[in-house]
Coordinates of C-alpha atoms in Angstrom, one line a residue:
X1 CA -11.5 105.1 3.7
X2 CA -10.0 101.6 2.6
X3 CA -12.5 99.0 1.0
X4 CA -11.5 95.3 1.9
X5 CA -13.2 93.5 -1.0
X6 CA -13.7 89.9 -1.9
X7 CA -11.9 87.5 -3.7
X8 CA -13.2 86.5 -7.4
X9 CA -15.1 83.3 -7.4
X10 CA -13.1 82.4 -10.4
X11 CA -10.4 80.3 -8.7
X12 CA -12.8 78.0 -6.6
X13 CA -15.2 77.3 -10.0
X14 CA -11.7 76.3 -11.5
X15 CA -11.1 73.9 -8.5
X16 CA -14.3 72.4 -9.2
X17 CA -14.2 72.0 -13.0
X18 CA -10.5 70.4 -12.8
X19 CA -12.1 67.8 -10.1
X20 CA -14.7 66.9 -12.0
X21 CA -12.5 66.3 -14.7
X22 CA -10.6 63.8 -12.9
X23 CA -13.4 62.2 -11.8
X24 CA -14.1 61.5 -15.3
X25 CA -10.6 60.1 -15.9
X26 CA -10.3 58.0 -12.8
X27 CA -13.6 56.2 -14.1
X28 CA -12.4 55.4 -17.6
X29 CA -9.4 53.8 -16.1
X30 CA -9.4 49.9 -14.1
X31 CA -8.2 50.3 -10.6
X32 CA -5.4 47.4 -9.9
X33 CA -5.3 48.2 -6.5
X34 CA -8.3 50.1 -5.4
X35 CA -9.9 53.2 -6.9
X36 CA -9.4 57.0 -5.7
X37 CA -7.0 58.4 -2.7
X38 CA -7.7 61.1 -0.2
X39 CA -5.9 63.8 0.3
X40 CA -6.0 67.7 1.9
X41 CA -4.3 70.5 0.6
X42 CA -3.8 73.5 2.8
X43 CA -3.8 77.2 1.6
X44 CA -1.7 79.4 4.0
X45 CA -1.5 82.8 0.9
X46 CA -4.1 84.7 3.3
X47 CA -2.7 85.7 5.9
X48 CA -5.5 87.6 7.4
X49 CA -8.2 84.8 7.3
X50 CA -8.4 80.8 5.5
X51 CA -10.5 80.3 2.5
X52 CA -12.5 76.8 1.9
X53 CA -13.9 75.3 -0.6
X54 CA -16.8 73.0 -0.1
X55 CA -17.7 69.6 -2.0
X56 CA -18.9 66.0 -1.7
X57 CA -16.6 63.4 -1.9
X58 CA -16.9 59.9 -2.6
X59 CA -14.4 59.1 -0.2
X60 CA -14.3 61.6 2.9
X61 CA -16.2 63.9 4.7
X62 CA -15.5 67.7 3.8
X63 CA -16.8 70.7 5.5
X64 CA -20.2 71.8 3.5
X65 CA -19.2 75.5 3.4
X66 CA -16.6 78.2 4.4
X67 CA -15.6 82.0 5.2
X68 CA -13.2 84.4 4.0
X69 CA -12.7 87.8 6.1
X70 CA -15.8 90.0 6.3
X71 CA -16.5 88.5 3.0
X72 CA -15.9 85.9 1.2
X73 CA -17.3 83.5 -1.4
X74 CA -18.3 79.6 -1.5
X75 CA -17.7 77.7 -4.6
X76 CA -19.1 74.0 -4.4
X77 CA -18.4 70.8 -6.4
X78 CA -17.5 67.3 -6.3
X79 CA -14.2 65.5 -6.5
X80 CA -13.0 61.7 -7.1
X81 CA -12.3 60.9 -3.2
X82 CA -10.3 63.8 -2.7
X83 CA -10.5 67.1 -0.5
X84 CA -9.2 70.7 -2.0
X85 CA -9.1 74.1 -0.8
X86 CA -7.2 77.0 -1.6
X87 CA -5.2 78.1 -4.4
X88 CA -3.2 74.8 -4.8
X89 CA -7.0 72.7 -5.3
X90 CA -5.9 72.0 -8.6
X91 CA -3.2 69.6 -7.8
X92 CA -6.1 67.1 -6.7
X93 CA -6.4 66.6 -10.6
X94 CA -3.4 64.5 -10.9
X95 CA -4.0 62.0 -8.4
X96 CA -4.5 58.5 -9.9
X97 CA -2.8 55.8 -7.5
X98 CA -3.3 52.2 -8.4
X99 CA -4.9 52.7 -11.8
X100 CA -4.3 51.3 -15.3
X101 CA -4.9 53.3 -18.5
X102 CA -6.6 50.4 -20.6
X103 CA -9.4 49.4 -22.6
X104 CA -9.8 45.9 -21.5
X105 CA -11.9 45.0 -24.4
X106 CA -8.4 45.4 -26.9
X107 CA -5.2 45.2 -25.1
X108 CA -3.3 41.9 -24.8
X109 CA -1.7 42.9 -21.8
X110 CA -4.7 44.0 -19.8
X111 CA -7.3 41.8 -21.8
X112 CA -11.0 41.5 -19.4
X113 CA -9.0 42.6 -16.7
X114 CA -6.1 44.8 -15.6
X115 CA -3.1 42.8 -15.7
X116 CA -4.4 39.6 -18.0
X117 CA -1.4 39.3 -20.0
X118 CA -3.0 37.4 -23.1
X119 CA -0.3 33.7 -23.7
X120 CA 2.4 33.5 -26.5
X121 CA 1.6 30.7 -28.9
X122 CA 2.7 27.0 -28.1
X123 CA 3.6 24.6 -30.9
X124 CA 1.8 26.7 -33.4
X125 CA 1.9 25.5 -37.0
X126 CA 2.0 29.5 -38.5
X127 CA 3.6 32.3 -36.8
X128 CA 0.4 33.7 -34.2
X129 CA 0.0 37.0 -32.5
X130 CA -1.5 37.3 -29.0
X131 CA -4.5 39.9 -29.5
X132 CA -7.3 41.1 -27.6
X133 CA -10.5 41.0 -28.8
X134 CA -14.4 41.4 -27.3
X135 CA -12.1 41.0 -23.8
X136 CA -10.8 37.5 -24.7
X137 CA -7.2 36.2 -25.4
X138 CA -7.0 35.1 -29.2
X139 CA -4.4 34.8 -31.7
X140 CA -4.0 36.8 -35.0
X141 CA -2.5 33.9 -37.6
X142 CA 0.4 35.3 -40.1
X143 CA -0.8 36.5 -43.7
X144 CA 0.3 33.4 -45.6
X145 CA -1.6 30.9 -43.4
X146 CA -3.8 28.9 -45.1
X147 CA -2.9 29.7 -48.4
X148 CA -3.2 26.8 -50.4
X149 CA -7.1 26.9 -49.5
X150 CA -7.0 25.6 -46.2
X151 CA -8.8 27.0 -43.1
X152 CA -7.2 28.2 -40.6
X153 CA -8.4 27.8 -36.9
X154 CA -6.9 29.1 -33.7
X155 CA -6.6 27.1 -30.7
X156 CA -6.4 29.0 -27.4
X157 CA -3.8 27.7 -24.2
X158 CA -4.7 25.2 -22.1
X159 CA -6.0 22.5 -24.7
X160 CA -2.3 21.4 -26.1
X161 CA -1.0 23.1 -28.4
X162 CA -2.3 26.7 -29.1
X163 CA -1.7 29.1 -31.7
X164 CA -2.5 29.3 -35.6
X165 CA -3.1 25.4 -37.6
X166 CA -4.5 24.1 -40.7
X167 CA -6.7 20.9 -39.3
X168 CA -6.1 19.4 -42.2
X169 CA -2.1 18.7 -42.0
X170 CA -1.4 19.7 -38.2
X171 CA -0.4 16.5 -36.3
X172 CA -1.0 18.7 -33.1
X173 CA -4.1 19.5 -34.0
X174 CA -6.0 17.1 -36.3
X175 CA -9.1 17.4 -37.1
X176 CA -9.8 20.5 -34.5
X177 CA -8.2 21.6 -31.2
X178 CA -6.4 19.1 -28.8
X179 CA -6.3 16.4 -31.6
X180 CA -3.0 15.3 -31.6
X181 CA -1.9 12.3 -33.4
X182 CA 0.5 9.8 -32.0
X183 CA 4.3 8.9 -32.8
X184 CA 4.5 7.5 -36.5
X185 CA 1.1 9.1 -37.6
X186 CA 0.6 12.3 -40.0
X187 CA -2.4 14.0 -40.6
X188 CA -4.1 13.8 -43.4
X189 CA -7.4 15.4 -44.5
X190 CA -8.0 16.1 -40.7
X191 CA -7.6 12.2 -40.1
X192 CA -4.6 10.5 -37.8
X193 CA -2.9 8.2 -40.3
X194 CA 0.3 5.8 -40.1
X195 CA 2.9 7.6 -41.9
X196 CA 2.7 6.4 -45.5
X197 CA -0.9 5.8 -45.9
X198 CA -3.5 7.5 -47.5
X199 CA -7.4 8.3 -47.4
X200 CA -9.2 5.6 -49.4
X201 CA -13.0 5.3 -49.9
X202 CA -12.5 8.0 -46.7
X203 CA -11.0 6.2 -44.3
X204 CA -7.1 5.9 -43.4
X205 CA -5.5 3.0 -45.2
X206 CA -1.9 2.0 -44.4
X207 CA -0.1 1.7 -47.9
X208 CA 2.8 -0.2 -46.9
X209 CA 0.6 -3.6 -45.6
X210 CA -2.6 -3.5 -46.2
X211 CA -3.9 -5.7 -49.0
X212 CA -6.9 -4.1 -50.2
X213 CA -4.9 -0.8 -50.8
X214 CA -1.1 -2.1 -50.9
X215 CA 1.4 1.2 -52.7
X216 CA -2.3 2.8 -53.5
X217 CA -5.6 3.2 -52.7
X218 CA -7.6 0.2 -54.7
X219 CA -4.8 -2.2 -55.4
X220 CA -5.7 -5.7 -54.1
X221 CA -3.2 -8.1 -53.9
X222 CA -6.3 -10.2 -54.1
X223 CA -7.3 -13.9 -52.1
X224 CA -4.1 -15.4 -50.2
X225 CA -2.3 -12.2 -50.6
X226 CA -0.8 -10.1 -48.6
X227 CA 1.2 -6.7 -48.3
X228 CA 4.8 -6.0 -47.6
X229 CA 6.1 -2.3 -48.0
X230 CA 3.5 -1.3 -50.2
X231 CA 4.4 -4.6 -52.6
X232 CA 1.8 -7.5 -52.9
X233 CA 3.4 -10.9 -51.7
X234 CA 1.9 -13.7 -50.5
X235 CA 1.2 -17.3 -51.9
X236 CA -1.4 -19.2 -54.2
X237 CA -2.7 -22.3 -52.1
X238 CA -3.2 -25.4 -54.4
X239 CA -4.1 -29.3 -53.3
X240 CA -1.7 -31.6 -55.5
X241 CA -1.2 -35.0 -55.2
X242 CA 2.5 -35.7 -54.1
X243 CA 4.9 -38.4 -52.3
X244 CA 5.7 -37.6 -48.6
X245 CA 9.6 -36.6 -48.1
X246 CA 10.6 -38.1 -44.4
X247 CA 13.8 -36.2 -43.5
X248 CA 14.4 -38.7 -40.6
X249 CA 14.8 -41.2 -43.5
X250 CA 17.3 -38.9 -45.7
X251 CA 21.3 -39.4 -45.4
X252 CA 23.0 -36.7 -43.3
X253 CA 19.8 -35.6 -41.3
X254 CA 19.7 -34.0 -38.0
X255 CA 16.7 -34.8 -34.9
X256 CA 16.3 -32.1 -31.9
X257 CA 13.1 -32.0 -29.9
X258 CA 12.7 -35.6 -28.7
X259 CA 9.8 -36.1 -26.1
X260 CA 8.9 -32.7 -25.6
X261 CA 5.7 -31.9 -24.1
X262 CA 5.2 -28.1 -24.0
X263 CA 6.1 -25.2 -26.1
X264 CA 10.1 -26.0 -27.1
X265 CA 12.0 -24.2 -30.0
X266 CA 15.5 -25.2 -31.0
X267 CA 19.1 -24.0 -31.7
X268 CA 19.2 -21.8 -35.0
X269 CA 20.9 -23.0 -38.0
X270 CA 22.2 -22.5 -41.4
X271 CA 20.0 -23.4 -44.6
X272 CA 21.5 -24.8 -47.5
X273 CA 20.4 -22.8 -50.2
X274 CA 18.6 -19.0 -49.6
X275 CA 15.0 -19.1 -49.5
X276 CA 12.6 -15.9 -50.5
X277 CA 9.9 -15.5 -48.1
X278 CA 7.5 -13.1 -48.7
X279 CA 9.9 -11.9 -51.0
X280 CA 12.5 -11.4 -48.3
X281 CA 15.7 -13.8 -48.6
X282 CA 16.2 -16.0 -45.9
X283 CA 19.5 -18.1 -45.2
X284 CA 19.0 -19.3 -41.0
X285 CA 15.7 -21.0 -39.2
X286 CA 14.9 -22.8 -36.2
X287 CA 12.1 -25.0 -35.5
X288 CA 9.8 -25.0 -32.8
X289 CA 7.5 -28.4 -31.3
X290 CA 4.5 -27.1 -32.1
X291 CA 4.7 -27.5 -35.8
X292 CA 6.6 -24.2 -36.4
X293 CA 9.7 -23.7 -38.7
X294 CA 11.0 -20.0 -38.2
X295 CA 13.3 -18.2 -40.3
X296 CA 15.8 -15.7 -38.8
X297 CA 17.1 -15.7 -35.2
X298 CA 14.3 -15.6 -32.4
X299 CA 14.3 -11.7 -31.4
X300 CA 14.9 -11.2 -27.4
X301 CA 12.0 -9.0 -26.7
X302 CA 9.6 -11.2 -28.2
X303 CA 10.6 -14.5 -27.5
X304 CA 8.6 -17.7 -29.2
X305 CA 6.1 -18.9 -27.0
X306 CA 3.4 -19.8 -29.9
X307 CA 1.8 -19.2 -33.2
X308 CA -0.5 -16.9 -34.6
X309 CA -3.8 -17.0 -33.7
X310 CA -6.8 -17.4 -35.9
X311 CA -7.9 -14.0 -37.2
X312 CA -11.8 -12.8 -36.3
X313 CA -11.8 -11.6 -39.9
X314 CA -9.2 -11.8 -42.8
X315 CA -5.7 -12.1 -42.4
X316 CA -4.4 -10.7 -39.1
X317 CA -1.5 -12.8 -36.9
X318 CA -0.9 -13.1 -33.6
X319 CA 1.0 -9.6 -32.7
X320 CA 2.7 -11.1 -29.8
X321 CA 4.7 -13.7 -32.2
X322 CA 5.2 -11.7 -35.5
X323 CA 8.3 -13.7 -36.4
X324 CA 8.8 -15.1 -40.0
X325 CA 7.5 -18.3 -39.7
X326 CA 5.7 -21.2 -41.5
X327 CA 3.5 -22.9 -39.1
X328 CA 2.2 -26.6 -40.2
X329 CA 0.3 -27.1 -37.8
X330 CA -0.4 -25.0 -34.6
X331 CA -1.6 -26.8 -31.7
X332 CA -0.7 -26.3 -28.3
X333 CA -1.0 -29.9 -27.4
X334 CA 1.3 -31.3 -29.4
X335 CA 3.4 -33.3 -27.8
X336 CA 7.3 -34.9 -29.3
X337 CA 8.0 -38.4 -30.2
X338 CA 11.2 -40.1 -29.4
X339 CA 12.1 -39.2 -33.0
X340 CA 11.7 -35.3 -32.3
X341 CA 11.8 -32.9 -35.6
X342 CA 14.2 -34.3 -38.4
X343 CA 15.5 -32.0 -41.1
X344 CA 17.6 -32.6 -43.8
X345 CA 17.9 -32.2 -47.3
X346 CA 17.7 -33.9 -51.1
X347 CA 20.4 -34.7 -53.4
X348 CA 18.3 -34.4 -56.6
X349 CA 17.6 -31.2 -58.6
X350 CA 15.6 -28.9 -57.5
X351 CA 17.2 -29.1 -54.0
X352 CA 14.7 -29.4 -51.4
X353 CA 15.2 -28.6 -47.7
X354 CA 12.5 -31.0 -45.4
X355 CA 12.0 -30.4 -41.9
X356 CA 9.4 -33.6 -40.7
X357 CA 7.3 -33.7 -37.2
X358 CA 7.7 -37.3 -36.8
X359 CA 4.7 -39.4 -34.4
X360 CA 3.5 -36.5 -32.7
X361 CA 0.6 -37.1 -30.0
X362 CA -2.0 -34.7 -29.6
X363 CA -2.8 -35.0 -25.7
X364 CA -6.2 -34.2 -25.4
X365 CA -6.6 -37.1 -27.8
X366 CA -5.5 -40.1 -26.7
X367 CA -3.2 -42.4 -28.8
X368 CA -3.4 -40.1 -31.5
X369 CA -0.2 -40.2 -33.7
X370 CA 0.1 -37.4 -36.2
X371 CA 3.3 -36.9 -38.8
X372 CA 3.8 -33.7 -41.0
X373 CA 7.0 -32.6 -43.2
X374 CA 7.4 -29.0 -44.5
X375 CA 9.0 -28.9 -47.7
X376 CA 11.5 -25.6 -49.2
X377 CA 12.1 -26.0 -53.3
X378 CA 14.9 -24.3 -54.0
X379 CA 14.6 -21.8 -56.8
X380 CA 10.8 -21.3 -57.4
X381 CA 10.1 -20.6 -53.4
X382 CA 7.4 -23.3 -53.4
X383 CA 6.1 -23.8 -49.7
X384 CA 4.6 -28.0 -48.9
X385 CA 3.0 -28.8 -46.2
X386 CA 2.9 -32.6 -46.5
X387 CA 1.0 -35.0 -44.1
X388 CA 0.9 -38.5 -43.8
X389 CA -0.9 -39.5 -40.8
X390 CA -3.6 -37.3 -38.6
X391 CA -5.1 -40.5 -36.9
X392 CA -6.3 -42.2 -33.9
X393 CA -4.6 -44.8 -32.6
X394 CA -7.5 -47.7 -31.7
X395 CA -9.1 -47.6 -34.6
X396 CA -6.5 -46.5 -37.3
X397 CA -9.3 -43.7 -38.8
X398 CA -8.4 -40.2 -39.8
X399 CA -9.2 -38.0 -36.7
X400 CA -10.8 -34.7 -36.3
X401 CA -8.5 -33.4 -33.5
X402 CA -5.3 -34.3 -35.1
X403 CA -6.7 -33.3 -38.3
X404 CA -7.1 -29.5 -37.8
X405 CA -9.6 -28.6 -35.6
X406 CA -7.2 -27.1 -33.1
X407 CA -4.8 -25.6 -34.9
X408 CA -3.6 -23.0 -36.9
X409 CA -2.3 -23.0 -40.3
X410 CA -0.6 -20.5 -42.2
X411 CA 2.7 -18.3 -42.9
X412 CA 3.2 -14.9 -41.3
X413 CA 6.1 -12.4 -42.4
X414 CA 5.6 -10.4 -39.2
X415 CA 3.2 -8.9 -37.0
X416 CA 1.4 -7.1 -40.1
X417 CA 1.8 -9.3 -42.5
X418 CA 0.8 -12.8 -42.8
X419 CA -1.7 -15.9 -44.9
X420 CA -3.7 -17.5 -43.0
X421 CA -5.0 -21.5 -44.7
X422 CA -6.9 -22.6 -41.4
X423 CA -7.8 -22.0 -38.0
X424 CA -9.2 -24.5 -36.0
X425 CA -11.3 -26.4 -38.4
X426 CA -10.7 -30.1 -40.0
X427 CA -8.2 -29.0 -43.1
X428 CA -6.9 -32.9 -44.0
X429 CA -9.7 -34.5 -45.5
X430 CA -7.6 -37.7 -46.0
X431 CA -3.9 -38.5 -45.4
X432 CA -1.4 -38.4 -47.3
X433 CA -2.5 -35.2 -47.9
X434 CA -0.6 -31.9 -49.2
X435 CA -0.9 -28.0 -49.2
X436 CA 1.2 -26.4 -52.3
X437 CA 2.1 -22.6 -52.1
X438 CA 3.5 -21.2 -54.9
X439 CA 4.5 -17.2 -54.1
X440 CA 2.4 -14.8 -56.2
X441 CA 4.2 -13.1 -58.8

């Protein structure tokens, strides 16, 4: 008599080991698209009578039991959304749609999340690596960074530039992260300074015009000074006691200007001898009704409609008319006589070049008459600022309005530079009266 017996139980505890197993690798993984498939595979080997394997699944419904013949066995287990049965179960194993292998917590290109690619550097002052670490985009700075003693900090995307700097010396990054300094500045000690200054007394100082630290920190170029391309220049102001020069009175003079009443300036012309203005040779001027004689040719884009104004506190012109200029007597109320501005020059030795305001009228005094010369010495660069009336009319007496208490006084080389004498206070404590600048040395 034949004996039909059972199959082993050893193939359906198999099935079950290999699904567990991939339910433990479909969990290590992050699902891009959705986690776990279903599937069924059939077993058609028996001919006689199916066999089924039973299991939970996360993601379908599978039959709790099953038969085989007169006997059969039941092996039970659980699989990662998948169904198998039969001798091909272990194919459920290798099902892993929509998955990435990654640790999120280390890999640049799934960093916190599948498919975070962590940003290339931008700008970056040292050669940076995108890296993954703790689940955030960072940077891994080259070797040599910071070698000179610097630290070295890393700047992430999305706050200008990103990568590997030094905030010491990075202009992109000054000081820390987004800190970028403007056109013509460099960074220095972590501070945004004009290219060519320096940190004095710990703050930026610019080295080409600042007084107080002109060519290096600490050197003054003391009272009445000033600072051109890191060289003290500038004039000593002195009170001597002098003759007025009238260039409408000398031979071979020239008069432009005549009865002008608002802000004028005139042609440009030759001088007879080169003058050193702040140290800078000058050979063409023009003059302008308000008691300004300009050296040069008036620059298009910042026409001459003024003077400098009076500084809050030490030494700053007007940017809006940084011209070379000497200006005698800034007041916008001057008004032109029929005489206009004279200029001519001497015949003795030194030569002297004179320009001379002649009967001005300051209009918000009445009758007021005022007369001023400005006076070039040939050879030492003197500067004189000679006047010989600042009165009223009626009564003949010196005048406060026409005497200085509207006007600006001083010399400017440009918009950085300039020597200020007075602003807006009485400067002529009696007429004739002169200002002597000699240059400084």
């Amino acid at each position: 008599m034949l004996v039909r017996t059972s199959r082993p139980l050893v193939l359906p505890l198999l099935v079950a080991t290999l699904a567990l197993a991939a339910a433990a690798s479909g969990a290590s993984g992050c699902a891009a698209q959705g986690q776990g498939t279903n599937e069924t595979f059939n077993d058609a080997s028996d001919e006689t009578a199916p066999e089924a394997g039973s299991g939970a699944s996360s993601g379908a419904s599978v039959p709790s039991s099953g038969s085989s013949g007169s006997s059969g066995g039941v092996a039970s287990g659980s699989s990662s959304g998948a169904t198998a049965g039969g001798d091909d179960a272990g194919a459920a194993a290798d099902v892993s749609v929509g998955t990435c292998d990654a640790n999120t917590m280390d890999d640049p290109l799934n960093c916190g999340q599948c498919g975070h690619v962590c940003p290339q550097a931008s700008g970056s002052q040292f050669s940076a690596t995108p890296v993954c670490i703790a689940g955030a985009c960072t940077f891994q700075c080259a070797s040599d960074a910071g070698a000179d003693g610097g630290d070295v900090i890393t700047c992430p995307a999305g706050m200008g530039a990103s990568g590997c700097f030094d905030p010491r010396t990075s202009v992109t990054s000054c000081g820390g992260c987004g800190n970028e300094c403007t056109s013509g500045q460099q960074c220095l000690d972590g501070t945004c300074c004009a290219v060519g200054g320096a940190i004095c007394g710990g703050a930026c100082a610019d080295l080409l015009n600042d007084p107080a630290n002109c060519g290096a920190c600490g050197n003054s170029c003391g009272a009445g000074g000033a600072c051109a391309t890191g060289k003290c220049v500038g004039y000593v102001a002195s009170n001597p006691v002098e003759s007025f020069i009238d260039a409408c009175k000398l031979t071979g003079h020239k008069a432009v200007l005549p009865n002008q009443f608002d802000w004028e300036m005139s042609s440009v012309f030759s001088l007879p001898f080169t003058f050193s203005f702040f140290g800078q040779p000058q050979t063409q001027f023009w003059i302008g009704t308000q008691g300004t004689l300009a050296f040069g040719t008036p620059d298009p884009n910042n026409m001459p409609d003024g003077f400098p104004a009076c500084p809050i506190s030490g030494g700053s012109p007007d940017p809006t008319t940084g011209y070379p200029a000497i200006v005698a007597f800034g007041d916008s109320s001057l008004n032109t006589g029929p005489d206009g501005v004279c200029f001519g020059q001497t015949s003795g030795t030194p030569q002297q070049f004179v320009v001379t305001w002649s009967g001005l009228n300051e209009s918000t005094e009445s009758d007021s008459v005022l007369t001023f010369s400005v006076v070039l010495t040939q050879g030492t660069n003197a500067i004189d600022l000679q006047y010989k009336t600042a009165e009223s009319a009626p009564d003949g007496g010196l005048d406060p309005t026409v005497a200085g208490a509207n006007a600006s006084v001083g010399m400017q080389l440009s918009a950085n530079v300039a020597s200020n004498y007075s602003c807006n206070v009485t400067f002529i404590p009696q007429t004739p009266y002169t200002v002597h600048f000699v240059p400084l040395p």
